[in-house]
Coordinates of C-alpha atoms (C1' of nucleotides) in Angstrom, one line a residue:
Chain A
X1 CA 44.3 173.8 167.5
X2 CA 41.5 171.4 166.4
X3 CA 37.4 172.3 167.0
X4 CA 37.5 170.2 170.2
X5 CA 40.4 172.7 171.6
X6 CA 38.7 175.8 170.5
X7 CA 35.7 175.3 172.1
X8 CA 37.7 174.5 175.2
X9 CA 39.7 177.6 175.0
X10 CA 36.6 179.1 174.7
X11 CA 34.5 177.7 177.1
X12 CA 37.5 178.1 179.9
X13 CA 38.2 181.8 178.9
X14 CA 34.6 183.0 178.6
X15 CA 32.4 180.6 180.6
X16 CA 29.4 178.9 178.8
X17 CA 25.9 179.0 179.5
X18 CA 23.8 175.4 179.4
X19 CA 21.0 173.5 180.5
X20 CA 20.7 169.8 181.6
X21 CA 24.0 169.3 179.6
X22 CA 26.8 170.4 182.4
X23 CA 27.5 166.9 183.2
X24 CA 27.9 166.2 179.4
X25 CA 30.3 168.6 179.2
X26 CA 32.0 167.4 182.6
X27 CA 32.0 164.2 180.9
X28 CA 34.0 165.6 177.7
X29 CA 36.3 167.4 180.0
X30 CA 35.1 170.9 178.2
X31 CA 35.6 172.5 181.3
X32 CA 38.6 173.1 183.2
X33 CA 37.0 175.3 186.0
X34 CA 33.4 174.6 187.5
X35 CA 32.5 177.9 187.6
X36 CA 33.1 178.4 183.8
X37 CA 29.8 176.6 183.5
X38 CA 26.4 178.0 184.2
X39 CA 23.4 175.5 184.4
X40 CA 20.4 177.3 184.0
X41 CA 18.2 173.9 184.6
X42 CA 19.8 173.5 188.1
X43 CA 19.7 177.4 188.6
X44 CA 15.7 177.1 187.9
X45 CA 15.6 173.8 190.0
X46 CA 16.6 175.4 193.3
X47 CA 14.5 178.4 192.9
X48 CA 11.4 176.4 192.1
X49 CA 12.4 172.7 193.0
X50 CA 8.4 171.4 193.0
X51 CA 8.2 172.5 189.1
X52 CA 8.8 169.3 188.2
X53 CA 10.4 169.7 184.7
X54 CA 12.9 172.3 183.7
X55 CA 12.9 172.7 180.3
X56 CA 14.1 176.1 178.3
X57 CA 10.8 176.2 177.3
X58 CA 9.2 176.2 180.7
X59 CA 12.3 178.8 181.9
X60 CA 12.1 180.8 179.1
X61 CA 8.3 181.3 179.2
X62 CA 7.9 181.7 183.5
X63 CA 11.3 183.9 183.2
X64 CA 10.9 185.4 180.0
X65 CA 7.3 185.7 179.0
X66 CA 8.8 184.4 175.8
X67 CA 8.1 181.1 173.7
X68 CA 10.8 178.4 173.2
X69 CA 11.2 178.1 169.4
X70 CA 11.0 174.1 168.2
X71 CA 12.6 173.2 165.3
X72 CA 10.9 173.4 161.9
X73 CA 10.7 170.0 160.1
X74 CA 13.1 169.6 157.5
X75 CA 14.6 172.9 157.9
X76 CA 16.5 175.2 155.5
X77 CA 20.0 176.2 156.4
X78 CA 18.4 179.9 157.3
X79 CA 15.9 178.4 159.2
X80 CA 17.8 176.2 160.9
X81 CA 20.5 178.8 161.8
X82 CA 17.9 181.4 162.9
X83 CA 16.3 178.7 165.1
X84 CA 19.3 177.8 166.6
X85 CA 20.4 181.6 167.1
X86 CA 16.7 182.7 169.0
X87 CA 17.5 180.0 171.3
X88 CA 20.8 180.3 172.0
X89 CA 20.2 184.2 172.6
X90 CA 17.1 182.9 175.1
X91 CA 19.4 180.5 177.1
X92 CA 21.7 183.7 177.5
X93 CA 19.2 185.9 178.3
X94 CA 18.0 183.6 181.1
X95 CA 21.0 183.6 182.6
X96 CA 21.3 186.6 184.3
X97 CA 17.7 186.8 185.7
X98 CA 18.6 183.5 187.1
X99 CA 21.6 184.3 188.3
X100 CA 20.4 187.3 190.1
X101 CA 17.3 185.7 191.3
X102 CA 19.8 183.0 192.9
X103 CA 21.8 185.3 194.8
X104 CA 18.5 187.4 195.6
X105 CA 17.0 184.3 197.7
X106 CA 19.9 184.0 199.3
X107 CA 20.7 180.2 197.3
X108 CA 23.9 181.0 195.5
X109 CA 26.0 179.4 198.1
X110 CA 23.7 175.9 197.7
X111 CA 24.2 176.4 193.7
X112 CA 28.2 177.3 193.2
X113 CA 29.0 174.6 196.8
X114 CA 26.9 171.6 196.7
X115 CA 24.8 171.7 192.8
X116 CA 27.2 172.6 190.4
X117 CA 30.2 170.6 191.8
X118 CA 28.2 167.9 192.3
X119 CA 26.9 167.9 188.6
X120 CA 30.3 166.7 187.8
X121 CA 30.5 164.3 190.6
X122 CA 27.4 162.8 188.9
X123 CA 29.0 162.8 185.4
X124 CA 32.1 160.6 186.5
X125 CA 29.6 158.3 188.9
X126 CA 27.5 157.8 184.8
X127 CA 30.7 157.4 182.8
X128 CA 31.9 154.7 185.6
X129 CA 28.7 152.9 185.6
X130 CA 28.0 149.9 187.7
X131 CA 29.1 146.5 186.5
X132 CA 26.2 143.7 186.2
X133 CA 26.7 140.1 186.4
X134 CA 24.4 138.7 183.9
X135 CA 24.4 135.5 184.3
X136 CA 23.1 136.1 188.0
X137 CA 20.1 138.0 185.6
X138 CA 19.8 135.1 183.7
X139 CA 19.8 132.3 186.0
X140 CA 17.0 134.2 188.4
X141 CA 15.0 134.8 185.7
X142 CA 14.9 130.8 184.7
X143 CA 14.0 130.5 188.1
X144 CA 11.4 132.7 188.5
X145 CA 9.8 132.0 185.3
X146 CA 9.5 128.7 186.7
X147 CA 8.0 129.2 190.6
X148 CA 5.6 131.7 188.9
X149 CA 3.8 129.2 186.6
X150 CA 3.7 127.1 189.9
X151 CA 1.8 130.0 191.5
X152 CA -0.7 130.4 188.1
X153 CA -1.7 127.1 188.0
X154 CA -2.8 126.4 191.6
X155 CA -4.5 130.1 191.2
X156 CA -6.0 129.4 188.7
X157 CA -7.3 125.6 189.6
X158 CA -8.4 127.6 193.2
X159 CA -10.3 130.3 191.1
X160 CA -12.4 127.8 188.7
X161 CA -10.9 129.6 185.5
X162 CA -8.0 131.2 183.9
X163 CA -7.8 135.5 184.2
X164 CA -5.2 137.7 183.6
X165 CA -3.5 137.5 186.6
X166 CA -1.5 141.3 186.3
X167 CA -5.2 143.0 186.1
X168 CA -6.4 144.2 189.2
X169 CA -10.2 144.3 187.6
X170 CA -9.9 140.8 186.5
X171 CA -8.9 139.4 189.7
X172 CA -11.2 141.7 191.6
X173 CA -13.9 140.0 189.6
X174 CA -12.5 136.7 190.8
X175 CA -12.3 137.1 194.6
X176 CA -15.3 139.4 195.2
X177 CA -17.7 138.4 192.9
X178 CA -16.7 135.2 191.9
X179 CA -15.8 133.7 195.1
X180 CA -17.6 136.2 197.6
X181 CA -14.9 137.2 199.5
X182 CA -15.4 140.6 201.7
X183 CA -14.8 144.1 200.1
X184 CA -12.5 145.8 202.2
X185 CA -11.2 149.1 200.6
X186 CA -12.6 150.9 197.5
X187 CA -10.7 152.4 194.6
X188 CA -11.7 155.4 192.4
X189 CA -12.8 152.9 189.9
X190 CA -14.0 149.6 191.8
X191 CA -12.3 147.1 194.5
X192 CA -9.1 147.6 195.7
X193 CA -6.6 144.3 195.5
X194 CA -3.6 145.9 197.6
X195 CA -1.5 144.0 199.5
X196 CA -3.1 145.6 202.5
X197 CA -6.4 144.2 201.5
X198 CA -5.0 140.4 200.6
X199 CA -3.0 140.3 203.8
X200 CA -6.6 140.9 205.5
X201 CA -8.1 138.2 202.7
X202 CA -6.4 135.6 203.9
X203 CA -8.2 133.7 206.4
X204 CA -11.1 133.6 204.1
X205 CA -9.5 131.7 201.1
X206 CA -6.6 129.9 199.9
X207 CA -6.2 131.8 196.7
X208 CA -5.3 134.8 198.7
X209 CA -1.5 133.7 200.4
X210 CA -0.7 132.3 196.6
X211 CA -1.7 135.8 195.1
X212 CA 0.7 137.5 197.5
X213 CA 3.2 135.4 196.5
X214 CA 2.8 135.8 192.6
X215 CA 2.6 139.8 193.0
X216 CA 5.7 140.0 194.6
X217 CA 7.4 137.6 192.4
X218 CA 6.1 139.0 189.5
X219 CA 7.3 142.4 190.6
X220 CA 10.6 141.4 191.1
X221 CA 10.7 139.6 187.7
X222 CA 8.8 142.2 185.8
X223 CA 10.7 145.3 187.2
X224 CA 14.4 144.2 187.8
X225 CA 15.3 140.6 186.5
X226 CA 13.9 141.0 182.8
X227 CA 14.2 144.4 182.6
X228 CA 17.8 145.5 183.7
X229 CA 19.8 142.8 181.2
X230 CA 18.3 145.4 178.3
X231 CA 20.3 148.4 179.6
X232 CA 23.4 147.3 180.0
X233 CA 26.0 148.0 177.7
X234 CA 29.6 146.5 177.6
X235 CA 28.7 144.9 181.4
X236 CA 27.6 147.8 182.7
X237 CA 24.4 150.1 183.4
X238 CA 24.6 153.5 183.4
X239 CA 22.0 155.0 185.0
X240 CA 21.1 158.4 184.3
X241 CA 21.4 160.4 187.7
X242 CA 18.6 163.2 187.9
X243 CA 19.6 166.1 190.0
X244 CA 16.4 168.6 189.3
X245 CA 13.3 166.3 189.7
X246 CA 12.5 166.1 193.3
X247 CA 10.9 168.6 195.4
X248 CA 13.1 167.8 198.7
X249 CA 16.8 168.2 197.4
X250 CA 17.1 164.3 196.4
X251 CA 18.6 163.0 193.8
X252 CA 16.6 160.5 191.8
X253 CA 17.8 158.0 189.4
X254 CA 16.1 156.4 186.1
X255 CA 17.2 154.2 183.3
X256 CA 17.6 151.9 185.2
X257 CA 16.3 153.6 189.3
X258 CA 18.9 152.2 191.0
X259 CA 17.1 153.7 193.7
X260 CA 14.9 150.9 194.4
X261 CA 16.7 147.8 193.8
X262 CA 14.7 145.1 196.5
X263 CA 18.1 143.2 198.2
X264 CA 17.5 140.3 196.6
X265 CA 18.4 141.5 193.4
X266 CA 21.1 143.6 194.5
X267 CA 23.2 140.5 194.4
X268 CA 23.3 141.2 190.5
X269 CA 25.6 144.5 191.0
X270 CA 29.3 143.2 191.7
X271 CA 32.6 144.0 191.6
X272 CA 35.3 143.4 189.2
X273 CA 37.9 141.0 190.2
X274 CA 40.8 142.2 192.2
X275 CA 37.6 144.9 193.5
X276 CA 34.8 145.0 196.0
X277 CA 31.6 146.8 196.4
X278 CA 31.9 148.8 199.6
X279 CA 28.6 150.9 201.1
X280 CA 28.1 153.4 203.0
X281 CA 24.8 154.0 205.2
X282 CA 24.0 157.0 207.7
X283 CA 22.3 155.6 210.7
X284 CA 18.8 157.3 211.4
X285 CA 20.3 160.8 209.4
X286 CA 16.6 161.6 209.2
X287 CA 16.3 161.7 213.4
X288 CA 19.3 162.8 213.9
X289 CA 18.2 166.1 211.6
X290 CA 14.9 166.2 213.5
X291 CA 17.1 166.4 216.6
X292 CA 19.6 169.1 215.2
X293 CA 16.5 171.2 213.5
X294 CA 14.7 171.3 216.4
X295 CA 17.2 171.2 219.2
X296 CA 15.3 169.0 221.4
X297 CA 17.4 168.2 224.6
X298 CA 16.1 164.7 225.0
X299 CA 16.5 163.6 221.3
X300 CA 19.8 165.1 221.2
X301 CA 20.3 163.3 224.5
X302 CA 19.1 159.8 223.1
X303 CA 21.7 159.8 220.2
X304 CA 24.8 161.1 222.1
X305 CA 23.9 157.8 224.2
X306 CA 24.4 155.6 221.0
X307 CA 21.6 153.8 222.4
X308 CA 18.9 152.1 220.2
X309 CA 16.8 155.4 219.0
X310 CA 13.2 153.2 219.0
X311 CA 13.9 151.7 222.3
X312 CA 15.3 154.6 224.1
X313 CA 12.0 156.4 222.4
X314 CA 9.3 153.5 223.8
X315 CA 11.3 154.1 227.2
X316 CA 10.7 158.0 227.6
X317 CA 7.8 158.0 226.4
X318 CA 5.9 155.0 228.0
X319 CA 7.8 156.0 231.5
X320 CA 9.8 152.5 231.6
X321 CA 12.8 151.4 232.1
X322 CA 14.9 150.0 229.0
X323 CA 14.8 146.8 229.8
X324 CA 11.3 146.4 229.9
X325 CA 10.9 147.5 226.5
X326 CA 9.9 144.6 224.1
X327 CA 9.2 143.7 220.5
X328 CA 5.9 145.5 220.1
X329 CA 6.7 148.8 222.4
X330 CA 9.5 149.2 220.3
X331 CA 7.9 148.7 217.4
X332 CA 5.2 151.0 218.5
X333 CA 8.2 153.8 219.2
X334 CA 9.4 153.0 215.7
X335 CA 6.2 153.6 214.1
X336 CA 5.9 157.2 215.6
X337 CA 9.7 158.4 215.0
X338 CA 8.7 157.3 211.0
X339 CA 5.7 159.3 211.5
X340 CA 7.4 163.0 212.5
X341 CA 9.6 162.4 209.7
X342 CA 6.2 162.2 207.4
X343 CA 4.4 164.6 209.4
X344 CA 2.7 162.7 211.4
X345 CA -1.1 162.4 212.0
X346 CA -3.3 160.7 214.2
X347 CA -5.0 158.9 211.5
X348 CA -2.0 157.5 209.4
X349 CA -0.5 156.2 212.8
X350 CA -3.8 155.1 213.8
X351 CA -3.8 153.2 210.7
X352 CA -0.3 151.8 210.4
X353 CA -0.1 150.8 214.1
X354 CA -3.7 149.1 213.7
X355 CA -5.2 151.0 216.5
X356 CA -7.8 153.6 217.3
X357 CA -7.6 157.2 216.1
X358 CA -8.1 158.1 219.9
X359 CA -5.7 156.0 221.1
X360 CA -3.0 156.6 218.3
X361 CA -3.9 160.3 219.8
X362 CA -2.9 159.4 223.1
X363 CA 0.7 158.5 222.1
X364 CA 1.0 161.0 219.8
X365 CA 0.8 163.4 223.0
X366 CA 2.8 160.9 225.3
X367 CA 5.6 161.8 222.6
X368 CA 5.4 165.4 222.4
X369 CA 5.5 165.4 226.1
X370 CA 8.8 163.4 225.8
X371 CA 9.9 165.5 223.3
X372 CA 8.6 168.5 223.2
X373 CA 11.4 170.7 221.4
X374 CA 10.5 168.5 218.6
X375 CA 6.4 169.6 219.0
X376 CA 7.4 173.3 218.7
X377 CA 9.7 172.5 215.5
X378 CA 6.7 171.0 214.4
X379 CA 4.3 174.0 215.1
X380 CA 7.6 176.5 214.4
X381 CA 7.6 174.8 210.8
X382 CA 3.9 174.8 209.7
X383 CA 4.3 178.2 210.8
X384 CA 7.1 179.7 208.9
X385 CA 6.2 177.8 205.9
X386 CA 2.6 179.7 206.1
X387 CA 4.0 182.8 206.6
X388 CA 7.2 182.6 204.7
X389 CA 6.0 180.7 201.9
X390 CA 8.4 178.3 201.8
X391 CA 10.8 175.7 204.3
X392 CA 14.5 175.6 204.6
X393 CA 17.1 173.3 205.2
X394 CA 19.8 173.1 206.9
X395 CA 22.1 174.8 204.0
X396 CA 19.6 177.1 202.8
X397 CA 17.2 174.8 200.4
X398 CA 14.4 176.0 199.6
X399 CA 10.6 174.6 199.2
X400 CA 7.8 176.4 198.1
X401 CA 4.0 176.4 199.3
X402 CA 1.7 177.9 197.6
X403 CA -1.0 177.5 201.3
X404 CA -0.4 174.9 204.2
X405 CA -3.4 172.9 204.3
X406 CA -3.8 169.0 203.9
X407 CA -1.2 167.1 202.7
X408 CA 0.8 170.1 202.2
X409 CA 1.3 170.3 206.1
X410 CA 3.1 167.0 206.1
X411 CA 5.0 167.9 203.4
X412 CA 6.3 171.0 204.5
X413 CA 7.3 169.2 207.7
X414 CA 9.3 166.7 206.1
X415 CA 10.8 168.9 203.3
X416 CA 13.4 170.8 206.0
X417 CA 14.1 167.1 207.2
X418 CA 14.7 165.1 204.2
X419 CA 15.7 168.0 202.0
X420 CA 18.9 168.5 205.1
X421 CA 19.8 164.6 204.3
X422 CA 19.7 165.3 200.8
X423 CA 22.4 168.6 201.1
X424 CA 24.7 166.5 203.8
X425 CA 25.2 163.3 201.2
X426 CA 25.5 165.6 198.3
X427 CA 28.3 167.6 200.3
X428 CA 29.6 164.2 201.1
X429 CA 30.0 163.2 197.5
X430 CA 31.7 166.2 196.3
X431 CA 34.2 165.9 199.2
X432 CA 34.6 162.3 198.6
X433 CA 34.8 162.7 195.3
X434 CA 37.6 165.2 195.8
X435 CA 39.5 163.2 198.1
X436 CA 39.7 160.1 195.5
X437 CA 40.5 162.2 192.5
X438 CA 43.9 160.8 192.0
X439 CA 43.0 156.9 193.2
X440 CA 41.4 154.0 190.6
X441 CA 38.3 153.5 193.3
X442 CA 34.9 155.8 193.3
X443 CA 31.6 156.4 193.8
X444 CA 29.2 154.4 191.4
X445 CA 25.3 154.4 193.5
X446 CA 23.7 156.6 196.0
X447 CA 20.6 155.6 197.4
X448 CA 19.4 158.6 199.5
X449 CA 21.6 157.7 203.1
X450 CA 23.4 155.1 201.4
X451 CA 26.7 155.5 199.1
X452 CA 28.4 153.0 197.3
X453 CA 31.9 152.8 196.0
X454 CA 33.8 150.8 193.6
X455 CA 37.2 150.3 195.6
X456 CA 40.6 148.0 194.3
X457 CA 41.6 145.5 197.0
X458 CA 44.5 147.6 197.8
X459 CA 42.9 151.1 197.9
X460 CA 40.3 149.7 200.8
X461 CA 41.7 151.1 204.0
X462 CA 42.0 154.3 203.2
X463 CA 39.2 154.5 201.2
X464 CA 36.8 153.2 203.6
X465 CA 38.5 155.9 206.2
X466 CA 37.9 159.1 203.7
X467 CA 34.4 157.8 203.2
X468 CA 33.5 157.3 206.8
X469 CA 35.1 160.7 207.7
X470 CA 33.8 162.7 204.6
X471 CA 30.0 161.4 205.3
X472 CA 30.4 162.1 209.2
X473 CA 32.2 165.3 208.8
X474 CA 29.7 166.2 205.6
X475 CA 28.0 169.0 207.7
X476 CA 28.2 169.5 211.3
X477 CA 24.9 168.9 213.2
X478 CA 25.4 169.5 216.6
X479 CA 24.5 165.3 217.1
X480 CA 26.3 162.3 216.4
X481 CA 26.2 161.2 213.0
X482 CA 27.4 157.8 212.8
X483 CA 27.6 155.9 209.0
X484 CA 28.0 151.8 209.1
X485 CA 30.3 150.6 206.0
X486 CA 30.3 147.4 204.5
X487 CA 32.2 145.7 201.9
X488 CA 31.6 142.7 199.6
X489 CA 31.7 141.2 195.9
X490 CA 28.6 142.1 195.4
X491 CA 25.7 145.0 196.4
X492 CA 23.6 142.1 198.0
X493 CA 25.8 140.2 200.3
X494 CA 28.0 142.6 202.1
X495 CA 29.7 142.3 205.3
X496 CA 30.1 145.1 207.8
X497 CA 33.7 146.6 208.5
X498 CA 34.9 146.9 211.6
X499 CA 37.6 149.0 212.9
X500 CA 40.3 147.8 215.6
X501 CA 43.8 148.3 216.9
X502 CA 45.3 146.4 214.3
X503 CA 43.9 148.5 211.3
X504 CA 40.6 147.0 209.4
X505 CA 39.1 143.7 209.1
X506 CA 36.1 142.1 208.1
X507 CA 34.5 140.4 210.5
X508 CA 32.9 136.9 210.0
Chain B
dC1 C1' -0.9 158.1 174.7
dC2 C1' -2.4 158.5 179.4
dG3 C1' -4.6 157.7 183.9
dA4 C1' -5.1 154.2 187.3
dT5 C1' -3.3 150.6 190.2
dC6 C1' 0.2 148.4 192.2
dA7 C1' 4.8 147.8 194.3
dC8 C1' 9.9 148.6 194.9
dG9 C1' 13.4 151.8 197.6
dC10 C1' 14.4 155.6 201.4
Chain C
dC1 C1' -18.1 161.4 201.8
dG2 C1' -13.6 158.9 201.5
dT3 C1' -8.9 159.8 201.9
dC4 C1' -5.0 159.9 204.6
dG5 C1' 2.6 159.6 206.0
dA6 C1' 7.1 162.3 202.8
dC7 C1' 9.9 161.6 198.2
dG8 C1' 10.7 159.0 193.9
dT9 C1' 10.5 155.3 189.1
dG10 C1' 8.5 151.8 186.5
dA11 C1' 5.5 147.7 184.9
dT12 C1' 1.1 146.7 183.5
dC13 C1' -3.7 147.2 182.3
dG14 C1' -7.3 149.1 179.8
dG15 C1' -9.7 152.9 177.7
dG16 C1' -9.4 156.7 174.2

DNA sequence: CCGATCACGC
DNA sequence: CGTCGACGTGATCGGG
């Protein structure tokens, strides 16, 4: 038996404690049995998901009173051994106060069903990666290299004199000093040069549509065309998928965030030939929680209709038929259904909708009255989250609040919410992820609603079906949950799949 | 190195 | 008084 089969045996006889490096080990294939690992990161994570870090020496000092030991610099054998020994036996010690703790709150179903078999899920979605054309990198960033020095000359012809162009003081110097245009919003240290404010600049000056136009071109350059090409290795990026970072339940994604990848430059993500990208998105999974969590017989009632949600929401709740519903109502409609999955106030809608605080009021009201199982949610959550000290979703996911006040009350309104989309996709993956064990095509990005597989030509039907089904079925919500799938050569241009008679084709 | 600003996604 | 929709990651600037 070599090391590498020993530690194996060991592992799969005894069970091993770790932190942060399951998915290593899933990626090794140390362990033959999830539950022969114990992660005491992810453990710590759904006890206290708002911590933010979870380091041994954070665990060891909130659970144990006691200090991580860091390594000495150049360290005798002795010291190095005893190092190693104090924190192995503090990484055992942890565990069963975790453990325990786990069961206590009532999250060891969360942790043994959805975390820890999704920590491997993760692990094979890394080791996969996601294959990068990079000449697609190469020839955007020629090209935007290019329209951007169109945009800093006439800029800086327009402004009388060249500036730095990515420094918000600079250019705030430039338009409100310089050429006197109106202050509209201040920032803790001077005058703020959001897009909010240019879009309001720019009647007053030319300078103002071709700054809007370098920002967002410079962001796309900056951020995704020049910077991806460094990370990937042998054609492929592999991102590092974070499962304890957020305080809702979501994943998040770094190095690269494939999280936020604008459409235009999802075009650079493809498929292999003889393969095709396919994606899968939930349709409104957030609403349809709201509706579920809060039971509300009309919401409910708008979505077992398959009707359009904003629509069917301007209708009830402005006392008109369907068809007299246009652009703006709808719009309008949209705007407030965003908002009670933010936790809505009368300001922020106010705001976004560009109308009065009263009047943003007023429809704030006409929706309650439409809905109002979804008011008492509302109320029900604030509530419980004051008096419990925490929120829950639907599979037991927990939040912490220290007191409801402020921004704290929107959060603890959309925690149960997006926290509940978080647990049904992850429930998804592990399922889906189960179901394609023996095939060549899997999972390689999830974006929140969205999952997207890497699928051989031939594997397509059926794969698309088990995805579908898996993400439908994920967790049962007493709604319709309804996921659109779509299928190209790359992330960007994809075309949806339809399903007939005949089997599946693509249409156009 | 770090806070501030800005901007991308859901 | 100004802020002010939830949750993230990352590029860049500019001061320490």
């Amino acid at each position: 038996m070599n090391n590498y089969e020993k530690i194996k045996e060991v592992i799969n006889r005894s069970g091993i404690i770790a932190t942060d490096v399951s998915k290593e080990l899933f990626k090794l294939s140390l362990s033959e049995r999830e539950n022969a690992i114990f992660d005491v990161a992810i453990a710590s994570y759904l006890l206290e998901p708002s911590l933010g870090n979870h380091s041994l020496s954070k665990m060891s000092l909130k659970y144990l009173s006691r200090p991580f030991p860091s390594l000495p610099k150049n360290p005798s054998e002795d010291e190095l051994s005893g190092c190693v020994s104090l924190r192995a036996s503090i990484l055992l010690a942890l565990y069963p106060i975790l453990k325990e703790e786990l069961d206590r709150r009532e999250l060891g179903r969360i942790y043994y069903n959805v975390e820890l078999p999704l920590s491997s899920v993760l692990a094979r979605m890394e080791e996969r990666g996601v294959l990068v054309d990079t000449e697609f990198f190469k020839e955007e960033g020629k090209r935007l290299k290019k329209e951007l020095q169109g945009y800093e000359e006439r800029i800086y012809k327009l402004a009388g004199m060249k500036f730095n162009l990515n420094s918000p003081k600079q250019l705030s110097y430039i338009l409100f000093e310089k050429l006197g245009l109106p202050k509209i919003k201040r920032t803790k240290t001077g005058v703020s040069t959001n897009q909010e404010v240019l879009e309001k600049l720019v009647p007053y000056h030319e300078i103002v549509e071709l700054l809007l136009q370098y920002r967002e071109t410079e962001k796309i350059r900056s951020t995704y065309i020049d910077a991806l090409p460094e990370l990937v290795e042998n054609g492929r990026v592999r991102t590092k998928w974070c499962q304890t970072t957020t305080a809702t339940g979501r994943l998040s994604s770094i190095k690269p965030n494939l999280q936020n990848i604008p459409p235009t430059v999802r075009e650079g993500f493809v498929a292999p030939p003889d393969w095709v990208l396919l994606s899968s998105d939930y349709s409104q999974i957030e609403l349809r929680i709201v509706a579920s969590l809060s039971g509300d017989k009309n919401l409910k009632e708008a979505f077992e209709r398959n009707e359009d949600i904003h629509t069917r929401t301007a209708a009830l709740v402005l006392g008109i038929p369907e068809e007299l519903v246009g652009k703006k109502e709808r719009e309008m409609a949209k705007m407030i259904n965003f908002g009670i999955i933010y936790g809505m106030g009368a300001y922020g809608l106010s705001r976004r909708l560009g109308i009065s605080v009263e009047d943003a009021n007023l429809f704030i009201n006409a929706y309650f009255r439409t809905y109002p199982g979804v008011k008492e949610w509302v109320e029900n959550t604030v509530r419980e989250a004051t008096e419990k000290g925490y929120t829950t979703t639907i599979l037991g996911r927990k939040r912490y609040f220290e007191s409801v006040k402020g921004a704290d009350i929107r959060a603890a309104i959309n925690a149960p919410v997006q926290g509940s989309a978080a647990d049904m996709i992850k429930v998804a993956m592990v399922n889906i992820d189960k179901a394609l064990s023996n095939k060549k095509s899997g999972m390689i990005i999830q974006v929140h609603d969205e999952l997207v597989l890497e699928v051989t030509e031939d594997e397509l039907t059926e794969v698309s079906d088990i995805v579908k089904r898996e993400m439908e079925r994920a967790v049962s919500l007493g709604v319709p949950v309804v996921c659109d799938i779509k299928v190209g050569k790359n992330w960007g241009r994809m075309e949806k799949l339809e399903k007939n008679s005949h089997g599946l084709h693509r249409l156009n």
